[in-house]
Amino acid sequence: MAGAIAGAALQLQQAVLWPAGRYAALAVAASLALYAIWRTRRHGRMAVAAWLVLAALASAGLTGWRAVVYVGDALDPSLEGRDLQVTGVIAQMPQHDESGTRFRLDVESARWAGDAASEPPPPRVPRRIALGWYAEGTGLWGRGAEEAAAPPQAPRRPAALHAGERWRLTVRLKAPHGNLNPHGFDQELQLWEQGVQATGYVRTGARDAPPERLAATWRHPVERAREAVRDAVFERVTDRRLAGVIAALVTGDQGAIDRADWDVYRATGVAHLMAISGLHITMFAWLAALLVGALWRRSTRLMLRWPAQQAALVGGVALAGLYALFSGWGVPSQRTVWMLATVALLRIVGRRWPWPCVWLLACAVVVTVDPWALMQAGFWLSFVAVAALFATDAMAEAGQALTWRRRLARLAREQAVVTLALTPLTLLLFQQVSVVGLFANALAIPWVTLVVTPLAMLGALVPWAWDAAAWAVQGLSWWLQWLAALPFATVSTAAPPLWAAVGGVAGGVLLAMRLPWSVRVLGLPLLLPVVLWQAPRPPVGEFELLAADIGQGNAVLVRTATHSLLYDAGPRYSLESDAGHRVLVPLLRAGGERLDTVVLSHRDSDHTGGAPAVLAMQPQAALLSSIEAAHPAQTLRPAQRCIAGQRWVWDGVVFEVLHPRAADYDAPSVKPNTVSCVLRIGNGHAAVLLAGDIERAQEAALVARSAEGALRADLLLVPHHGSESSSSPALLDAVQPRLALMQAGYRNRFGHPAPPVREAYEARGTTVIDSPHCGAAQWSSRAPQAVRCERATQARYWHHRVP
């Protein structure tokens, strides 16, 4: 069991896959060797060691073979950006927001669209793709360059889509490509686990064939039922925030919950309750087992055929599986169902294994079914919590009559044990833990599990129950909002190394175990590295730069020995999502950063979209910008205007504002790009130039008023993301950068960086680094000729490799 888990974990570290035959040979050979050892009936130490090694090899071979088979259905890179006409069935209930509709499509056939319709051979499209049908006139990412250039128009909503319908659509696809940052969310892994091998959007231009609904099919009946229930919830409950929580609890649609509510739930440590989680599945299985057992005992014939206890186990797991299926069959639900099935099978066959063996077997079953679950935070949180409860209980209440007071005390103790054990792990995974989580969960767990969730589920049969569920959610929200508003509600620390987190979990379990206090206190030193860990910083006189992978936009973190500055805050993706929440806040939290200054180079949303989240997280940071007085960011933090000549020194590192001049703000019809704040950072032997979105006219003026060599820099943040309107020869000759960093989105609608611009840099011997190929880029003044790319150092085989 342990060998199977270790083998899968080892294979997941591979950056590049081997040929399928090598994995198959490894799995077959290891399995045959395991069978041979089993036949010999040997149980010595050498035999156990051989079992572990061979099980690991077999597991690694099987996992790798599955990965190779999956990759064989990947999108051909030659199809990216081309118009295709696909016919398929909507596989999941569509997700709606202000920008349009997102959905999954099971592709049945594909052909070339438009003028290329007769081109042989027909395109081979992956079996499942993720599409967006965006409202026309919203101006959001994902639309073609020619559409983006069209004059603004009133938004036109996409047609109504429903699960199980067959549609013919003209689409433009690309490989799954997500942002890759230190301690960041791995979207490409999520899409891999969900079986999505291409993403794209529906084409609705004047020259495109209009989308056509062909038929309603019998396929995906569960998804159709989920969609009907979700829509009924929103029709019944007028408050959309309350309706979103109810819909999430019934159908597993986590996207229905408002982002502000998610912030409250995370701050109070109850986020695991607000969607279908392992706790909900387990509770449902327990209630279902009680019901099946009670009904079974009412029939003498059934009792004679099969014991009620075993029937209750099978019925409880089966009904829990149906509940998990209806809730979307998410990864947490799948893990719980396989774990429950494993424990139930052991009981049915009469096995009474020690708890570590039961725990390992459940883990091995889950990993065998889904090896990539090992890379998910939820896997470790759930299994570490179960292990902590097993390790600290020791059957202390066995044989004792459990009064309601004892039951209450036991529940409180279990919650305390889980909190102690998971705090270090939570800090490792999320760099934040809720201080009020114990108090919040003390009320939220029984309230959500025994009141809100049953009412929400009952509403599918009796709609008025949803009204009662909404009142229950509202009451809980008042309590959680009050807790989240407390100044000490959460604690954030820098991401500790793995060794510190493992020691911290061990220390938390030791403190919770039923041992003398003289032994328990030995767990305190194990907790200290997690709590006190500080991320290393550059020495005095040196500085570091981290260009976050945020898609189409700029966001650069600059660190000295004791100070930090953020240059731009990335784009806004939609009303509910921006680079601040998704990338920068987790990144700053993981590094334990306390920003001294936030520089917003200019007003464009791809530079300021994440600013509200960052400024809310960093209340002490000063704001330096060229934004106008009426800009919304001014309501969050009054901004000091950046003007050429401003200069300050941090830890021996000089920061200078080179543009704009004060007179530039007074020019008629000032464009945002023309007053971009240009910042030069240097320490005497290395320098960086952050150029915002200045264009050729501003570049020429900057070069003309700068002394010889004053603009020289080892690294240049390429102006305007590599647009042809910038990066003039005069600027390149004045800066003479070794490295050119281009922050741009993969296959963005503007075509950044433009090929002639890239060629101009390369012709001068400058190394070009762009976000799609590099991910987050890290640079240090101690090694000014090198850049550390996240996609290179943390490469895994499921990560997209840009041609």
XYZ file of C-alpha atoms in Angstrom, residues 150-605:
456
model
C -14.537 46.727 -33.595
C -16.397 49.737 -32.139
C -18.083 49.167 -28.769
C -21.647 47.886 -28.831
C -24.315 46.918 -26.346
C -23.632 43.458 -24.876
C -25.609 40.646 -26.503
C -26.111 37.558 -24.376
C -25.303 34.067 -25.695
C -28.109 31.673 -26.509
C -29.530 29.524 -23.720
C -27.502 26.331 -23.332
C -28.468 23.239 -21.366
C -26.686 20.043 -20.419
C -27.374 17.145 -22.774
C -28.081 19.331 -25.829
C -26.282 18.736 -29.110
C -24.898 21.870 -30.772
C -22.916 22.757 -33.873
C -20.513 25.612 -33.123
C -17.701 27.492 -34.803
C -14.865 27.647 -32.288
C -11.260 28.706 -31.933
C -9.187 26.465 -29.658
C -5.882 26.487 -27.831
C -4.038 24.088 -25.549
C -4.867 24.298 -21.821
C -2.510 26.971 -20.532
C -2.655 28.469 -17.050
C -0.552 30.805 -14.975
C 2.389 29.199 -13.182
C 3.692 30.981 -10.073
C 5.536 29.986 -6.882
C 3.012 28.541 -4.410
C 0.281 29.284 -6.958
C -2.736 27.334 -8.128
C -1.967 24.852 -10.920
C -4.868 25.274 -13.328
C -3.293 22.968 -15.897
C -3.292 20.109 -13.389
C -6.956 20.787 -12.621
C -7.872 20.639 -16.318
C -5.791 17.452 -16.663
C -7.734 15.777 -13.859
C -11.020 16.898 -15.404
C -10.121 15.428 -18.784
C -10.097 18.785 -20.597
C -7.431 18.904 -23.316
C -8.366 22.093 -25.127
C -9.969 25.412 -24.248
C -11.437 28.061 -26.485
C -14.399 30.243 -27.324
C -17.394 30.280 -29.635
C -17.030 32.430 -32.741
C -20.036 34.632 -33.459
C -18.667 37.070 -36.022
C -20.509 38.142 -39.160
C -18.428 35.739 -41.299
C -18.899 32.777 -38.924
C -21.636 30.186 -39.285
C -24.164 30.917 -36.512
C -24.293 28.466 -33.580
C -27.001 25.878 -34.144
C -28.872 23.780 -31.622
C -29.401 20.386 -33.246
C -31.306 18.346 -30.677
C -31.892 17.490 -27.042
C -30.336 14.115 -26.236
C -30.714 11.538 -23.476
C -27.059 11.875 -22.537
C -25.848 13.309 -19.212
C -29.153 12.932 -17.336
C -27.492 13.684 -13.997
C -26.138 16.974 -15.291
C -29.551 17.913 -16.656
C -31.099 17.197 -13.266
C -28.405 19.223 -11.480
C -28.979 22.163 -13.801
C -32.746 22.017 -13.283
C -32.331 22.030 -9.495
C -29.773 24.863 -9.562
C -31.983 27.026 -11.762
C -34.983 26.270 -9.536
C -33.042 27.431 -6.482
C -32.261 30.778 -8.103
C -35.878 31.191 -9.184
C -37.171 30.481 -5.682
C -34.639 32.407 -3.553
C -34.488 36.073 -4.516
C -31.241 36.859 -2.704
C -28.639 35.548 -5.149
C -25.907 35.288 -2.511
C -28.046 33.011 -0.351
C -29.256 31.114 -3.413
C -25.637 30.532 -4.436
C -24.806 28.835 -1.144
C -27.902 26.614 -1.349
C -27.137 25.694 -4.964
C -23.564 24.817 -4.004
C -24.703 22.559 -1.160
C -27.246 20.729 -3.328
C -25.531 20.523 -6.712
C -21.863 21.159 -5.913
C -21.765 24.334 -8.029
C -19.087 26.249 -6.117
C -19.078 28.987 -8.747
C -22.543 30.007 -7.582
C -21.126 31.385 -4.318
C -20.197 35.068 -4.364
C -16.495 35.863 -4.078
C -17.045 38.119 -1.061
C -18.719 35.217 0.724
C -15.802 32.930 -0.124
C -13.474 35.477 1.511
C -15.547 35.306 4.706
C -15.658 31.506 4.671
C -11.892 31.242 4.213
C -11.220 33.801 6.941
C -13.359 31.800 9.374
C -12.116 28.368 8.290
C -15.495 27.034 7.160
C -14.926 27.006 3.383
C -14.932 23.197 3.421
C -18.596 23.268 4.519
C -19.907 25.499 1.753
C -19.662 22.977 -1.057
C -20.024 19.246 -1.348
C -17.072 17.979 0.692
C -15.934 14.783 2.321
C -17.804 15.759 5.493
C -21.111 16.029 3.617
C -20.607 12.729 1.802
C -19.636 10.940 5.025
C -22.600 12.345 6.933
C -24.939 11.391 4.104
C -23.478 7.862 4.033
C -24.006 7.545 7.804
C -27.638 8.698 7.621
C -28.291 6.511 4.579
C -26.804 3.497 6.349
C -29.060 4.084 9.357
C -32.116 4.299 7.088
C -31.212 1.222 5.026
C -30.462 -0.770 8.179
C -33.758 0.211 9.799
C -35.741 -0.721 6.691
C -33.806 -3.956 6.237
C -34.601 -5.087 9.764
C -38.309 -4.770 9.042
C -38.131 -7.730 6.622
C -37.486 -11.208 8.013
C -36.777 -12.568 4.545
C -34.128 -9.940 3.853
C -32.560 -10.484 7.279
C -32.206 -14.223 6.533
C -30.593 -13.520 3.186
C -28.083 -10.893 4.333
C -27.248 -9.373 7.725
C -28.712 -5.919 8.223
C -25.358 -4.478 9.302
C -23.722 -5.431 6.004
C -26.736 -4.313 3.987
C -26.602 -0.951 5.756
C -22.904 -0.553 4.877
C -23.455 -1.331 1.204
C -26.599 0.778 1.011
C -24.967 3.729 2.754
C -21.945 3.711 0.433
C -24.111 3.215 -2.662
C -26.440 6.096 -1.785
C -23.468 8.282 -0.861
C -22.031 7.478 -4.292
C -25.271 8.594 -5.953
C -25.218 11.796 -3.882
C -21.621 12.440 -4.932
C -22.573 11.796 -8.559
C -25.442 14.270 -8.372
C -23.192 16.863 -6.777
C -20.873 16.807 -9.781
C -18.544 13.918 -8.888
C -15.838 16.345 -7.836
C -12.420 15.137 -6.759
C -13.135 15.512 -2.983
C -16.375 13.565 -3.391
C -14.627 10.830 -5.348
C -11.939 10.475 -2.693
C -14.537 10.142 0.049
C -16.606 7.548 -1.833
C -13.574 5.345 -2.536
C -12.420 5.675 1.053
C -15.859 4.737 2.427
C -16.109 1.811 -0.001
C -12.713 0.521 1.131
C -13.573 0.683 4.836
C -16.980 -0.889 4.215
C -15.417 -3.767 2.251
C -12.985 -4.486 5.082
C -15.851 -4.677 7.544
C -17.957 -6.905 5.307
C -15.150 -9.441 4.840
C -14.487 -9.409 8.574
C -11.042 -7.836 8.543
C -9.997 -6.049 11.721
C -6.845 -4.279 10.662
C -4.948 -1.740 12.775
C -5.921 1.807 11.903
C -2.637 2.638 10.077
C -3.262 -0.269 7.690
C -6.859 0.804 7.071
C -5.717 4.377 6.507
C -2.950 3.321 4.114
C -5.295 1.045 2.174
C -7.841 3.848 1.741
C -5.059 6.169 0.542
C -3.743 3.522 -1.848
C -7.198 2.944 -3.356
C -7.727 6.670 -3.919
C -4.245 7.083 -5.428
C -4.749 4.068 -7.691
C -7.993 5.500 -9.025
C -6.615 9.066 -9.296
C -2.820 9.333 -8.873
C -2.905 13.078 -9.548
C -4.914 13.599 -6.354
C -1.536 13.510 -4.594
C -0.885 16.982 -6.007
C -4.117 18.399 -4.572
C -4.252 20.205 -1.233
C -7.610 18.622 -0.397
C -6.133 15.118 -0.498
C -3.575 15.889 2.165
C -5.928 17.908 4.330
C -8.572 15.175 4.401
C -6.254 12.219 4.956
C -4.066 13.984 7.522
C -7.222 14.943 9.440
C -8.419 11.316 9.429
C -5.000 10.075 10.518
C -4.885 12.600 13.362
C -8.292 11.473 14.619
C -7.253 7.828 14.454
C -3.930 8.470 16.177
C -5.329 10.526 19.050
C -8.538 8.600 19.815
C -7.100 5.212 20.821
C -10.621 3.948 21.508
C -10.678 5.963 24.708
C -14.449 5.882 24.922
C -14.796 2.176 24.082
C -17.326 0.547 26.311
C -18.455 3.818 27.870
C -22.010 5.081 27.735
C -21.968 8.268 25.699
C -24.293 10.816 27.245
C -25.036 14.012 25.375
C -22.383 15.790 27.416
C -19.812 13.150 26.521
C -20.790 13.350 22.871
C -20.470 17.134 22.924
C -17.086 16.930 24.627
C -15.907 14.334 22.131
C -16.973 16.457 19.166
C -15.169 19.469 20.647
C -12.043 17.412 21.221
C -12.094 16.012 17.675
C -12.402 19.507 16.245
C -9.483 20.678 18.390
C -7.384 17.709 17.272
C -8.064 18.398 13.601
C -7.305 22.097 14.064
C -3.974 21.396 15.780
C -2.897 18.819 13.218
C -3.944 20.773 10.132
C -2.689 24.225 11.120
C 0.946 23.581 10.036
C -0.219 21.850 6.866
C -2.628 24.692 6.086
C 0.178 27.213 6.487
C 2.303 25.177 4.068
C -0.470 24.911 1.478
C -2.217 28.288 1.834
C 0.067 30.415 4.068
C -2.973 31.460 6.075
C -4.898 29.914 8.945
C -8.060 31.044 10.673
C -7.622 31.855 14.363
C -11.391 31.920 14.823
C -11.880 28.702 12.867
C -12.368 26.567 15.980
C -15.191 28.814 17.219
C -16.695 29.223 13.739
C -16.741 25.480 13.065
C -18.158 24.708 16.494
C -21.407 26.263 15.316
C -21.069 25.963 11.544
C -20.432 22.199 11.346
C -23.619 21.075 13.125
C -25.648 23.970 11.681
C -24.648 23.334 8.064
C -24.621 19.552 8.370
C -27.834 19.059 10.345
C -29.916 22.108 9.369
C -28.833 23.905 6.194
C -27.864 20.914 4.047
C -30.957 18.777 4.849
C -33.235 21.757 4.151
C -31.383 22.505 0.936
C -31.752 18.912 -0.240
C -35.384 18.712 0.876
C -36.126 21.730 -1.292
C -35.723 19.562 -4.394
C -38.969 17.878 -3.309
C -40.636 20.657 -1.296
C -39.559 24.100 -2.661
C -40.551 26.010 0.496
C -37.663 24.250 2.289
C -35.308 26.443 0.263
C -36.805 29.504 1.927
C -36.057 27.990 5.339
C -32.546 27.088 4.162
C -31.991 30.693 3.054
C -32.961 31.953 6.530
C -30.580 29.434 8.073
C -27.749 30.537 5.769
C -28.465 34.198 6.555
C -28.258 33.580 10.288
C -24.972 31.729 9.901
C -23.613 34.504 7.675
C -24.167 37.131 10.374
C -22.152 35.034 12.823
C -19.337 34.365 10.328
C -19.134 37.975 9.149
C -18.778 39.144 12.742
C -15.951 36.658 13.328
C -14.227 37.524 10.029
C -14.272 41.235 10.929
C -12.205 40.658 14.063
C -8.673 42.046 13.651
C -7.095 38.747 14.700
C -9.389 36.513 12.592
C -6.564 35.135 10.461
C -2.828 34.657 10.762
C -0.560 34.637 7.730
C 3.021 33.421 7.566
C 5.551 32.839 4.838
C 5.305 29.413 3.228
C 7.451 27.070 5.347
C 9.662 24.427 3.727
C 8.380 20.869 3.540
C 10.519 19.632 6.435
C 9.089 22.305 8.732
C 5.504 21.481 7.747
C 6.016 17.744 8.347
C 7.504 18.491 11.753
C 4.676 20.889 12.510
C 1.995 18.298 11.715
C 3.793 15.796 13.936
C 3.964 18.404 16.694
C 0.239 19.174 16.396
C -0.669 15.481 16.618
C 1.652 14.991 19.592
C 0.018 17.876 21.450
C -3.422 16.360 20.862
C -2.601 12.779 21.808
C -3.723 11.208 25.086
C -0.321 11.358 26.712
C 1.068 13.002 29.842
C 1.582 16.725 29.427
C 5.286 16.280 30.006
C 5.344 14.354 26.723
C 2.841 16.505 24.870
C 4.822 19.714 25.329
C 7.580 18.172 23.221
C 5.350 18.993 20.260
C 5.796 22.729 20.812
C 9.358 22.906 19.440
C 8.147 21.096 16.333
C 5.568 23.846 15.736
C 8.020 26.734 16.065
C 9.711 26.436 12.614
C 6.299 26.697 10.939
C 5.203 29.747 12.925
C 8.529 31.591 12.915
C 9.726 30.805 9.393
C 10.863 33.823 7.382
C 11.478 33.701 3.650
C 15.124 34.507 2.809
C 15.783 37.987 1.447
C 18.667 39.487 -0.562
C 21.603 40.928 1.369
C 22.097 44.665 1.835
C 23.091 46.317 -1.435
C 21.394 43.671 -3.601
C 17.862 43.320 -4.924
C 15.625 40.722 -6.526
C 12.785 40.858 -9.017
C 9.879 38.475 -9.558
C 7.676 38.996 -12.606
C 4.445 37.167 -11.811
C 2.695 35.090 -14.452
C -0.629 36.940 -14.595
C -1.571 36.683 -18.266
C -1.935 39.875 -20.308
C -0.634 42.622 -18.025
C 2.212 43.707 -15.763
C 2.954 42.768 -12.151
C 6.547 42.841 -10.867
C 7.673 42.406 -7.261
C 10.987 44.045 -6.301
C 12.657 43.082 -2.991
C 15.657 44.503 -1.135
C 17.020 43.443 2.228
C 14.190 45.048 4.221
C 11.829 46.628 1.681
C 9.422 45.508 -1.041
C 7.779 47.275 -3.982
C 5.097 46.046 -6.385
C 5.139 47.542 -9.857
C 1.627 47.182 -11.321
C -1.038 44.755 -10.163
C -2.051 42.764 -13.220
C -5.356 42.533 -15.079
C -8.973 42.155 -14.150
C -10.365 38.966 -15.680
C -14.048 39.498 -14.880
C -16.273 41.117 -12.246
C -15.534 38.186 -9.921
C -11.883 37.548 -10.736
C -8.653 39.524 -11.023
C -4.907 38.990 -10.778
C -4.870 40.394 -7.248
C -7.081 37.708 -5.736
C -5.917 34.849 -7.941
C -2.160 35.440 -8.114
C -0.682 38.381 -6.230
C -2.305 38.045 -2.798
C -1.321 34.337 -2.488
C 2.147 35.156 -3.841
C 2.733 38.004 -1.377
C 1.379 35.913 1.490
C 3.647 32.977 0.619
C 6.685 35.233 0.669
C 5.666 36.964 3.892
C 5.809 40.270 2.031
C 4.970 43.609 3.608
C 4.900 46.093 0.750
C 6.272 49.568 1.285
C 5.083 50.945 -2.054
C 2.698 49.961 -4.835
C 3.414 51.610 -8.180
C 0.577 51.609 -10.703
C 2.233 52.749 -13.904
C -1.012 54.009 -15.491
C -4.761 53.532 -15.451
C -5.239 50.634 -17.955
C -7.027 47.665 -16.392
